[in-house]
mmCIF file of C-alpha atoms and ligand atoms in Angstrom:
data_model
loop_
_atom_site.group_PDB
_atom_site.id
_atom_site.type_symbol
_atom_site.label_atom_id
_atom_site.label_comp_id
_atom_site.label_asym_id
_atom_site.label_seq_id
_atom_site.Cartn_x
_atom_site.Cartn_y
_atom_site.Cartn_z
ATOM 1 C CA MET A 21 24.661 -70.783 4.258
ATOM 2 C CA ASN A 22 22.349 -69.711 7.068
ATOM 3 C CA LYS A 23 19.418 -67.650 5.947
ATOM 4 C CA ILE A 24 17.892 -65.180 8.402
ATOM 5 C CA PHE A 25 14.166 -65.650 8.867
ATOM 6 C CA TYR A 26 12.068 -62.827 10.285
ATOM 7 C CA LYS A 27 9.324 -63.836 12.670
ATOM 8 C CA PRO A 28 5.838 -63.681 11.164
ATOM 9 C CA ASN A 29 3.051 -62.286 13.364
ATOM 10 C CA ILE A 30 0.286 -64.864 13.543
ATOM 11 C CA ILE A 31 -3.155 -64.519 15.111
ATOM 12 C CA ILE A 32 -4.062 -67.899 16.606
ATOM 13 C CA SER A 33 -7.097 -69.364 18.373
ATOM 14 C CA LYS A 34 -6.172 -69.336 22.027
ATOM 15 C CA CYS A 35 -7.319 -72.892 22.730
ATOM 16 C CA LEU A 36 -4.500 -74.144 20.455
ATOM 17 C CA ASN A 37 -1.754 -74.718 23.060
ATOM 18 C CA PHE A 38 -2.338 -71.446 24.961
ATOM 19 C CA ASP A 39 -5.289 -71.754 27.287
ATOM 20 C CA ASN A 40 -7.926 -74.186 28.566
ATOM 21 C CA CYS A 41 -10.602 -71.939 27.131
ATOM 22 C CA ARG A 42 -12.721 -74.428 25.161
ATOM 23 C CA PHE A 43 -16.372 -74.707 26.208
ATOM 24 C CA ASN A 44 -15.541 -77.849 28.244
ATOM 25 C CA GLY A 45 -12.354 -76.451 29.774
ATOM 26 C CA ASP A 46 -10.048 -78.290 27.370
ATOM 27 C CA MET A 47 -7.069 -77.089 25.427
ATOM 28 C CA ILE A 48 -5.812 -78.604 22.144
ATOM 29 C CA ASN A 49 -2.202 -79.772 22.296
ATOM 30 C CA ASP A 50 -0.741 -79.521 18.854
ATOM 31 C CA ASN A 51 2.897 -80.516 18.457
ATOM 32 C CA PHE A 52 3.545 -78.758 15.186
ATOM 33 C CA LEU A 53 2.126 -75.458 16.449
ATOM 34 C CA LYS A 54 4.308 -75.849 19.539
ATOM 35 C CA LYS A 55 7.356 -76.253 17.334
ATOM 36 C CA LEU A 56 6.311 -73.250 15.258
ATOM 37 C CA TRP A 57 6.148 -71.095 18.408
ATOM 38 C CA GLU A 58 9.937 -70.614 18.379
ATOM 39 C CA PHE A 59 9.826 -69.094 14.888
ATOM 40 C CA VAL A 60 6.741 -66.849 14.954
ATOM 41 C CA ASN A 61 5.104 -64.269 17.204
ATOM 42 C CA TYR A 62 1.750 -65.668 18.182
ATOM 43 C CA ILE A 63 -1.125 -63.355 19.054
ATOM 44 C CA PRO A 64 -3.637 -65.656 20.793
ATOM 45 C CA VAL A 65 -7.309 -64.764 20.958
ATOM 46 C CA CYS A 66 -10.407 -66.554 22.202
ATOM 47 C CA PRO A 67 -13.387 -64.677 20.755
ATOM 48 C CA GLU A 68 -15.877 -66.502 23.013
ATOM 49 C CA VAL A 69 -14.055 -65.654 26.246
ATOM 50 C CA ALA A 70 -13.519 -62.124 24.904
ATOM 51 C CA ILE A 71 -17.299 -61.628 24.788
ATOM 52 C CA TRP A 72 -17.510 -62.685 28.431
ATOM 53 C CA LEU A 73 -18.545 -66.315 28.131
ATOM 54 C CA TRP A 74 -17.353 -68.474 31.003
ATOM 55 C CA VAL A 75 -15.140 -71.566 30.993
ATOM 56 C CA PRO A 76 -16.712 -74.108 31.136
ATOM 57 C CA ARG A 77 -19.790 -72.949 29.237
ATOM 58 C CA MET A 78 -22.631 -74.519 27.332
ATOM 59 C CA PRO A 79 -21.765 -74.946 23.660
ATOM 60 C CA LEU A 80 -22.596 -72.457 20.935
ATOM 61 C CA ARG A 81 -23.849 -73.351 17.512
ATOM 62 C CA LEU A 82 -24.407 -71.687 14.179
ATOM 63 C CA VAL A 83 -28.013 -71.665 13.030
ATOM 64 C CA ASN A 84 -29.426 -70.590 9.730
ATOM 65 C CA ILE A 85 -32.311 -68.211 10.438
ATOM 66 C CA ASP A 86 -34.046 -66.573 7.477
ATOM 67 C CA ASN A 87 -31.003 -67.253 5.304
ATOM 68 C CA GLU A 88 -28.708 -65.580 7.789
ATOM 69 C CA THR A 89 -26.145 -67.382 9.923
ATOM 70 C CA ARG A 90 -26.552 -66.563 13.628
ATOM 71 C CA LEU A 91 -24.395 -67.588 16.571
ATOM 72 C CA LEU A 92 -26.638 -68.985 19.288
ATOM 73 C CA GLN A 93 -26.228 -70.534 22.697
ATOM 74 C CA PRO A 94 -29.287 -72.803 22.776
ATOM 75 C CA SER A 95 -29.130 -73.482 26.560
ATOM 76 C CA SER A 96 -29.449 -69.790 27.456
ATOM 77 C CA LYS A 97 -31.464 -68.890 24.367
ATOM 78 C CA SER A 98 -28.935 -66.149 23.650
ATOM 79 C CA ASP A 99 -28.147 -64.783 20.238
ATOM 80 C CA LEU A 100 -24.503 -63.705 20.407
ATOM 81 C CA THR A 101 -24.137 -62.704 16.778
ATOM 82 C CA ASP A 102 -23.960 -58.933 17.195
ATOM 83 C CA LYS A 103 -21.716 -59.133 20.252
ATOM 84 C CA MET A 104 -19.270 -61.349 18.382
ATOM 85 C CA ASP A 105 -19.447 -59.182 15.300
ATOM 86 C CA ASP A 106 -18.586 -56.046 17.305
ATOM 87 C CA PHE A 107 -15.740 -57.777 19.124
ATOM 88 C CA SER A 108 -14.178 -59.271 15.998
ATOM 89 C CA ILE A 109 -14.239 -56.002 14.025
ATOM 90 C CA GLU A 110 -12.751 -54.076 16.949
ATOM 91 C CA PHE A 111 -10.087 -56.724 17.622
ATOM 92 C CA LEU A 112 -9.056 -57.184 13.982
ATOM 93 C CA LYS A 113 -8.867 -53.456 13.280
ATOM 94 C CA LYS A 114 -6.552 -52.966 16.265
ATOM 95 C CA GLN A 115 -3.981 -55.486 14.980
ATOM 96 C CA LYS A 116 -0.884 -54.320 13.142
ATOM 97 C CA ASN A 117 1.654 -56.068 10.926
ATOM 98 C CA ILE A 118 -0.184 -59.372 10.755
ATOM 99 C CA ASP A 119 1.186 -62.046 8.411
ATOM 100 C CA GLY A 120 -1.364 -64.827 8.859
ATOM 101 C CA PHE A 121 -3.965 -66.671 10.921
ATOM 102 C CA ILE A 122 -4.251 -70.154 12.445
ATOM 103 C CA MET A 123 -7.761 -70.903 13.634
ATOM 104 C CA LYS A 124 -9.349 -73.809 15.485
ATOM 105 C CA ASN A 125 -10.858 -76.329 13.118
ATOM 106 C CA ARG A 126 -14.661 -76.693 13.069
ATOM 107 C CA SER A 127 -15.294 -74.237 15.885
ATOM 108 C CA PRO A 128 -18.540 -72.260 15.452
ATOM 109 C CA SER A 129 -16.618 -69.142 16.437
ATOM 110 C CA CYS A 130 -13.157 -69.638 14.917
ATOM 111 C CA GLY A 131 -13.597 -72.323 12.243
ATOM 112 C CA ILE A 132 -12.706 -71.436 8.688
ATOM 113 C CA LYS A 133 -14.037 -74.557 6.955
ATOM 114 C CA ASP A 134 -16.285 -77.494 7.636
ATOM 115 C CA VAL A 135 -18.229 -75.758 10.399
ATOM 116 C CA LYS A 136 -21.673 -77.154 11.039
ATOM 117 C CA ILE A 137 -24.557 -74.792 10.506
ATOM 118 C CA TYR A 138 -27.872 -76.146 11.831
ATOM 119 C CA ASP A 139 -31.292 -75.493 10.407
ATOM 120 C CA LYS A 140 -32.854 -74.935 13.851
ATOM 121 C CA GLU A 141 -31.620 -73.951 17.290
ATOM 122 C CA ASP A 142 -32.556 -77.312 18.789
ATOM 123 C CA SER A 143 -32.383 -79.644 15.796
ATOM 124 C CA HIS A 144 -29.734 -82.143 14.793
ATOM 125 C CA THR A 145 -30.101 -81.392 11.113
ATOM 126 C CA ILE A 146 -27.096 -79.788 9.573
ATOM 127 C CA ASN A 147 -28.061 -77.201 7.038
ATOM 128 C CA THR A 148 -24.607 -76.811 5.582
ATOM 129 C CA LYS A 149 -21.003 -77.370 6.565
ATOM 130 C CA HIS A 150 -19.576 -74.349 4.836
ATOM 131 C CA SER A 151 -18.698 -71.706 7.309
ATOM 132 C CA ALA A 152 -19.641 -68.130 6.728
ATOM 133 C CA TRP A 153 -19.048 -67.214 10.289
ATOM 134 C CA ILE A 154 -18.541 -63.735 11.637
ATOM 135 C CA PHE A 155 -14.967 -63.890 12.943
ATOM 136 C CA TRP A 156 -13.865 -65.559 9.735
ATOM 137 C CA LYS A 157 -16.008 -63.263 7.597
ATOM 138 C CA ASN A 158 -14.506 -60.227 9.289
ATOM 139 C CA ILE A 159 -10.990 -61.607 8.827
ATOM 140 C CA LEU A 160 -11.767 -61.918 5.142
ATOM 141 C CA GLU A 161 -13.125 -58.393 4.956
ATOM 142 C CA ILE A 162 -10.298 -56.750 6.868
ATOM 143 C CA TYR A 163 -7.442 -59.102 5.982
ATOM 144 C CA ASN A 164 -8.530 -60.104 2.532
ATOM 145 C CA SER A 165 -5.954 -62.417 0.861
ATOM 146 C CA TYR A 166 -3.845 -63.096 3.969
ATOM 147 C CA PRO A 167 -2.726 -66.688 4.652
ATOM 148 C CA ILE A 168 -5.336 -68.409 6.851
ATOM 149 C CA GLU A 169 -5.337 -72.040 7.960
ATOM 150 C CA ASP A 170 -6.643 -74.188 10.761
ATOM 151 C CA GLU A 171 -4.631 -76.632 12.872
ATOM 152 C CA TRP A 172 -6.186 -79.641 11.179
ATOM 153 C CA ARG A 173 -5.465 -78.542 7.606
ATOM 154 C CA LEU A 174 -1.872 -77.828 8.672
ATOM 155 C CA LYS A 175 -1.437 -81.555 9.235
ATOM 156 C CA ASN A 176 -1.311 -81.931 5.465
ATOM 157 C CA PHE A 177 2.245 -81.361 4.249
ATOM 158 C CA ARG A 178 1.227 -79.548 1.096
ATOM 159 C CA LEU A 179 -0.978 -77.024 2.913
ATOM 160 C CA ARG A 180 1.569 -76.699 5.721
ATOM 161 C CA GLU A 181 4.493 -75.948 3.385
ATOM 162 C CA GLU A 182 2.403 -73.430 1.476
ATOM 163 C CA PHE A 183 1.277 -71.647 4.616
ATOM 164 C CA LEU A 184 4.812 -71.488 6.032
ATOM 165 C CA THR A 185 6.246 -70.266 2.730
ATOM 166 C CA LYS A 186 3.751 -67.419 2.566
ATOM 167 C CA ILE A 187 4.043 -66.210 6.157
ATOM 168 C CA PHE A 188 7.858 -66.154 6.140
ATOM 169 C CA CYS A 189 7.891 -64.325 2.805
ATOM 170 C CA LEU A 190 5.395 -61.722 4.074
ATOM 171 C CA ALA A 191 7.433 -61.276 7.279
ATOM 172 C CA GLU A 192 10.547 -60.587 5.198
ATOM 173 C CA PHE A 193 8.634 -58.073 3.115
ATOM 174 C CA ARG A 194 7.555 -56.281 6.308
ATOM 175 C CA GLU A 195 11.175 -56.174 7.407
ATOM 176 C CA ILE A 196 12.431 -54.508 4.201
ATOM 177 C CA SER A 197 9.427 -52.146 4.297
ATOM 178 C CA ARG A 198 10.852 -50.569 7.448
ATOM 179 C CA THR A 199 13.497 -48.670 5.464
ATOM 180 C CA LYS A 200 11.731 -48.649 2.097
ATOM 181 C CA LYS A 201 14.748 -48.777 -0.191
ATOM 182 C CA ILE A 202 14.236 -49.644 -3.852
ATOM 183 C CA VAL A 203 17.412 -51.731 -3.841
ATOM 184 C CA ASP A 204 15.975 -54.020 -1.117
ATOM 185 C CA LEU A 205 12.716 -54.436 -2.981
ATOM 186 C CA THR A 206 14.539 -55.255 -6.210
ATOM 187 C CA GLU A 207 16.608 -57.884 -4.415
ATOM 188 C CA PHE A 208 13.450 -59.285 -2.785
ATOM 189 C CA GLN A 209 11.772 -59.560 -6.167
ATOM 190 C CA ALA A 210 14.800 -61.243 -7.782
ATOM 191 C CA LYS A 211 15.239 -63.872 -5.129
ATOM 192 C CA ASN A 212 11.539 -64.723 -5.088
ATOM 193 C CA LYS A 213 11.317 -65.218 -8.850
ATOM 194 C CA TYR A 214 10.833 -68.986 -8.801
ATOM 195 C CA LEU A 215 8.637 -68.919 -5.720
ATOM 196 C CA PHE A 216 6.301 -66.369 -7.319
ATOM 197 C CA MET A 217 6.088 -68.556 -10.423
ATOM 198 C CA PHE A 218 4.403 -71.178 -8.234
ATOM 199 C CA TYR A 219 1.473 -68.797 -7.890
ATOM 200 C CA SER A 220 1.134 -66.504 -10.885
ATOM 201 C CA GLN A 221 3.487 -65.630 -13.673
ATOM 202 C CA SER A 222 1.347 -62.655 -14.716
ATOM 203 C CA ILE A 223 1.440 -61.082 -11.232
ATOM 204 C CA GLN A 224 5.157 -61.777 -11.088
ATOM 205 C CA VAL A 225 5.567 -59.706 -14.261
ATOM 206 C CA LEU A 226 3.330 -57.005 -12.789
ATOM 207 C CA LEU A 227 5.576 -56.847 -9.707
ATOM 208 C CA TRP A 228 8.561 -56.144 -11.981
ATOM 209 C CA GLN A 229 6.550 -53.416 -13.721
ATOM 210 C CA ILE A 230 5.788 -51.834 -10.348
ATOM 211 C CA LEU A 231 9.520 -51.731 -9.627
ATOM 212 C CA ALA A 232 10.226 -50.280 -13.065
ATOM 213 C CA SER A 233 7.884 -47.360 -12.340
ATOM 214 C CA TYR A 234 10.143 -46.172 -9.504
ATOM 215 C CA ASN A 235 11.233 -42.564 -9.245
ATOM 216 C CA LYS A 236 12.582 -40.808 -6.161
ATOM 217 C CA GLU A 237 9.165 -39.447 -5.178
ATOM 218 C CA ASN A 238 7.013 -42.575 -5.311
ATOM 219 C CA ILE A 239 8.742 -45.144 -3.073
ATOM 220 C CA GLU A 240 5.839 -45.149 -0.556
ATOM 221 C CA GLU A 241 3.305 -45.889 -3.282
ATOM 222 C CA ILE A 242 5.575 -48.503 -4.824
ATOM 223 C CA TYR A 243 5.850 -50.426 -1.535
ATOM 224 C CA SER A 244 2.155 -50.134 -0.831
ATOM 225 C CA TYR A 245 1.056 -51.248 -4.312
ATOM 226 C CA TYR A 246 3.676 -54.019 -4.387
ATOM 227 C CA TYR A 247 2.394 -55.385 -1.048
ATOM 228 C CA LYS A 248 -1.209 -55.459 -2.298
ATOM 229 C CA GLN A 249 -0.129 -57.362 -5.399
ATOM 230 C CA LEU A 250 2.052 -59.706 -3.332
ATOM 231 C CA LEU A 251 -0.979 -60.654 -1.227
ATOM 232 C CA LYS A 252 -2.994 -61.115 -4.397
ATOM 233 C CA LEU A 253 -0.274 -63.354 -5.799
ATOM 234 C CA PHE A 254 -0.322 -65.575 -2.703
ATOM 235 C CA ASP A 255 -4.095 -65.698 -2.897
ATOM 236 C CA ASN A 256 -3.759 -67.559 -6.200
ATOM 237 C CA PRO A 257 -4.039 -71.296 -5.754
ATOM 238 C CA THR A 258 -0.826 -73.133 -6.528
ATOM 239 C CA LYS A 259 -1.249 -75.693 -9.266
ATOM 240 C CA ILE A 260 1.076 -78.608 -9.755
ATOM 241 C CA TRP A 261 1.816 -77.622 -13.379
ATOM 242 C CA LYS A 262 2.864 -74.124 -12.287
ATOM 243 C CA MET A 263 5.123 -75.594 -9.613
ATOM 244 C CA ILE A 264 6.686 -78.104 -11.974
ATOM 245 C CA ASN A 265 7.198 -75.388 -14.550
ATOM 246 C CA SER A 266 9.090 -73.292 -11.996
ATOM 247 C CA LEU A 267 11.185 -76.262 -10.796
ATOM 248 C CA ASN A 268 12.019 -77.122 -14.400
ATOM 249 C CA HIS A 269 13.280 -73.561 -14.917
ATOM 250 C CA ILE A 270 15.712 -74.117 -12.025
ATOM 251 C CA PHE A 271 16.615 -77.572 -13.347
ATOM 252 C CA TRP A 272 17.674 -75.851 -16.603
ATOM 253 C CA TYR A 273 20.585 -74.185 -14.733
ATOM 254 C CA PHE A 274 22.143 -77.651 -14.290
ATOM 255 C CA LYS A 275 21.653 -78.956 -17.820
ATOM 256 C CA ASP A 276 25.406 -78.902 -18.488
ATOM 257 C CA THR A 277 26.642 -80.158 -15.136
ATOM 258 C CA CYS A 278 24.295 -83.044 -14.363
ATOM 259 C CA SER A 279 24.928 -86.553 -15.574
ATOM 260 C CA LYS A 280 22.345 -88.424 -17.628
ATOM 261 C CA GLU A 281 21.511 -90.519 -14.532
ATOM 262 C CA GLU A 282 20.999 -87.413 -12.383
ATOM 263 C CA LYS A 283 18.677 -85.913 -14.979
ATOM 264 C CA GLU A 284 16.680 -89.145 -15.173
ATOM 265 C CA PHE A 285 16.434 -89.290 -11.413
ATOM 266 C CA PHE A 286 15.129 -85.720 -11.263
ATOM 267 C CA ILE A 287 12.507 -86.371 -13.938
ATOM 268 C CA GLU A 288 11.356 -89.515 -12.086
ATOM 269 C CA THR A 289 11.137 -87.509 -8.855
ATOM 270 C CA LEU A 290 9.014 -84.877 -10.606
ATOM 271 C CA ASP A 291 6.662 -87.640 -11.755
ATOM 272 C CA VAL A 292 6.139 -88.755 -8.166
ATOM 273 C CA TYR A 293 5.746 -85.130 -7.087
ATOM 274 C CA ARG A 294 3.145 -84.552 -9.822
ATOM 275 C CA GLU A 295 0.906 -87.011 -7.962
ATOM 276 C CA TRP A 296 1.574 -85.273 -4.637
ATOM 277 C CA ARG A 297 3.206 -88.355 -3.166
ATOM 278 C CA ILE A 298 6.167 -86.291 -1.902
ATOM 279 C CA PRO A 299 6.347 -82.704 -0.633
ATOM 280 C CA THR A 300 7.903 -79.804 -2.552
ATOM 281 C CA SER A 301 10.838 -79.801 -0.129
ATOM 282 C CA SER A 302 11.904 -83.247 -1.402
ATOM 283 C CA VAL A 303 12.289 -81.959 -4.971
ATOM 284 C CA ILE A 304 13.908 -78.744 -3.783
ATOM 285 C CA SER A 305 16.560 -80.634 -1.820
ATOM 286 C CA ILE A 306 17.841 -82.235 -5.062
ATOM 287 C CA LEU A 307 18.147 -78.843 -6.770
ATOM 288 C CA LYS A 308 19.774 -77.396 -3.677
ATOM 289 C CA THR A 309 22.434 -80.118 -3.626
ATOM 290 C CA TRP A 310 23.319 -79.366 -7.252
ATOM 291 C CA ALA A 311 23.347 -75.600 -6.639
ATOM 292 C CA LEU A 312 25.787 -76.093 -3.758
ATOM 293 C CA ARG A 313 27.951 -78.416 -5.814
ATOM 294 C CA ASP A 314 28.040 -76.025 -8.805
ATOM 295 C CA LYS A 315 28.203 -72.870 -6.630
ATOM 296 C CA LYS A 316 25.215 -71.317 -8.411
ATOM 297 C CA GLU A 317 24.881 -68.236 -6.230
ATOM 298 C CA TYR A 318 21.791 -66.897 -8.013
ATOM 299 C CA ILE A 319 19.934 -70.163 -7.433
ATOM 300 C CA LEU A 320 21.209 -70.540 -3.867
ATOM 301 C CA LYS A 321 19.700 -67.138 -3.040
ATOM 302 C CA GLN A 322 16.244 -68.144 -4.300
ATOM 303 C CA THR A 323 13.635 -68.212 -1.534
ATOM 304 C CA ILE A 324 12.159 -71.381 -2.972
ATOM 305 C CA LEU A 325 15.295 -73.247 -1.871
ATOM 306 C CA ASN A 326 14.855 -72.065 1.742
ATOM 307 C CA PRO A 327 11.277 -70.881 2.082
ATOM 308 C CA PHE A 328 11.060 -71.399 5.859
ATOM 309 C CA PRO A 329 13.339 -72.606 8.707
ATOM 310 C CA LYS A 330 14.504 -76.172 8.079
ATOM 311 C CA GLU A 331 13.477 -77.178 11.605
ATOM 312 C CA LEU A 332 9.871 -76.847 10.395
ATOM 313 C CA ILE A 333 10.213 -79.392 7.609
ATOM 314 C CA GLU A 334 8.017 -82.324 8.553
ATOM 315 C CA LEU A 335 6.934 -85.176 6.381
ATOM 316 C CA SER A 336 4.014 -86.251 8.537
ATOM 317 C CA ASP A 337 0.792 -85.892 6.678
ATOM 318 C CA SER A 338 -2.944 -86.364 6.647
ATOM 319 C CA TRP A 339 -3.838 -87.320 3.087
ATOM 320 C CA ARG A 340 -7.549 -86.978 3.680
ATOM 321 C CA LEU A 341 -7.176 -83.210 3.637
ATOM 322 C CA LEU A 342 -6.161 -83.158 0.015
ATOM 323 C CA GLU A 343 -9.726 -84.037 -0.851
ATOM 324 C CA LEU A 344 -11.209 -81.073 0.995
HETATM 325 S S1 SF4 B 12 -12.211 -72.242 19.087
HETATM 326 FE FE1 SF4 B 12 -11.983 -70.066 19.316
HETATM 327 S S2 SF4 B 12 -13.714 -69.445 20.566
HETATM 328 FE FE2 SF4 B 12 -13.535 -71.653 20.763
HETATM 329 S S3 SF4 B 12 -12.269 -71.936 22.567
HETATM 330 FE FE3 SF4 B 12 -10.911 -71.931 20.825
HETATM 331 S S4 SF4 B 12 -10.244 -69.829 20.683
HETATM 332 FE FE4 SF4 B 12 -12.055 -69.841 21.951
#
């Protein structure tokens, strides 16, 4: 059973595998992002080069001035805040059909988390590490609720699987939106039932209600409202209890066909999963094997069983990130 995956459109920091555009002329080689390249459409951007900074260049830094975060280049005494703000708004507004973002970790221009903000232009004192930077802030304003990660956080298998699941689901939604048929949307909703339960059962119910309000005149509104709610659903943090609840619902389909030993094994696996010692894909593969054995077509069609191309399943992990 080969599922077709539509390519998500992903805005990515250009120094991640694309160009030697870092301040010191470096590029970051990231193997996972290289592998992902085959399955997504990347839209690379380097905001610093886009505002006419040279490579190599003296570094920029974020400085807190009068409770406002400014982007400065201390060596040239330039304040690049407004320039960067103008560029990022113009660039982001021009983009169409975006499904997610991958930004460079800790960069003063692209970083989404853990970016140093200094208390003075020339000091070594870090005022805060929480980024509120312009490019990121504008992404949040214009692309509120879209999947956003950085290359470092994607080294954690939990965050990576979540990000991939969301972008491939959003890309499929975009695909069915091209023809806007209610039958496609109903099928989309049905096969994402257990995936959506990972995020929010109440929004999942709301999505069904949106479908139920269909009449021949309102298909455009239905798709548009459904998409907004879908983004809102993915913006909900997954919680292990929600995930286990959803997986248990699938497990229920095999209550009559699994042996006592198989059931015990599954419950033990869930216990390990509860502590995040194995990725979701490990639990899913057990359910998938049973669904294939028992020919459970409804379960086999569920997105949660094939949320993203299998070539992207990786068990490598950075545990440290779970604490962030
Ligand atoms: S982090 Fe962003 S601004 Fe810095 S080099 Fe990479 S793409 Fe350019």
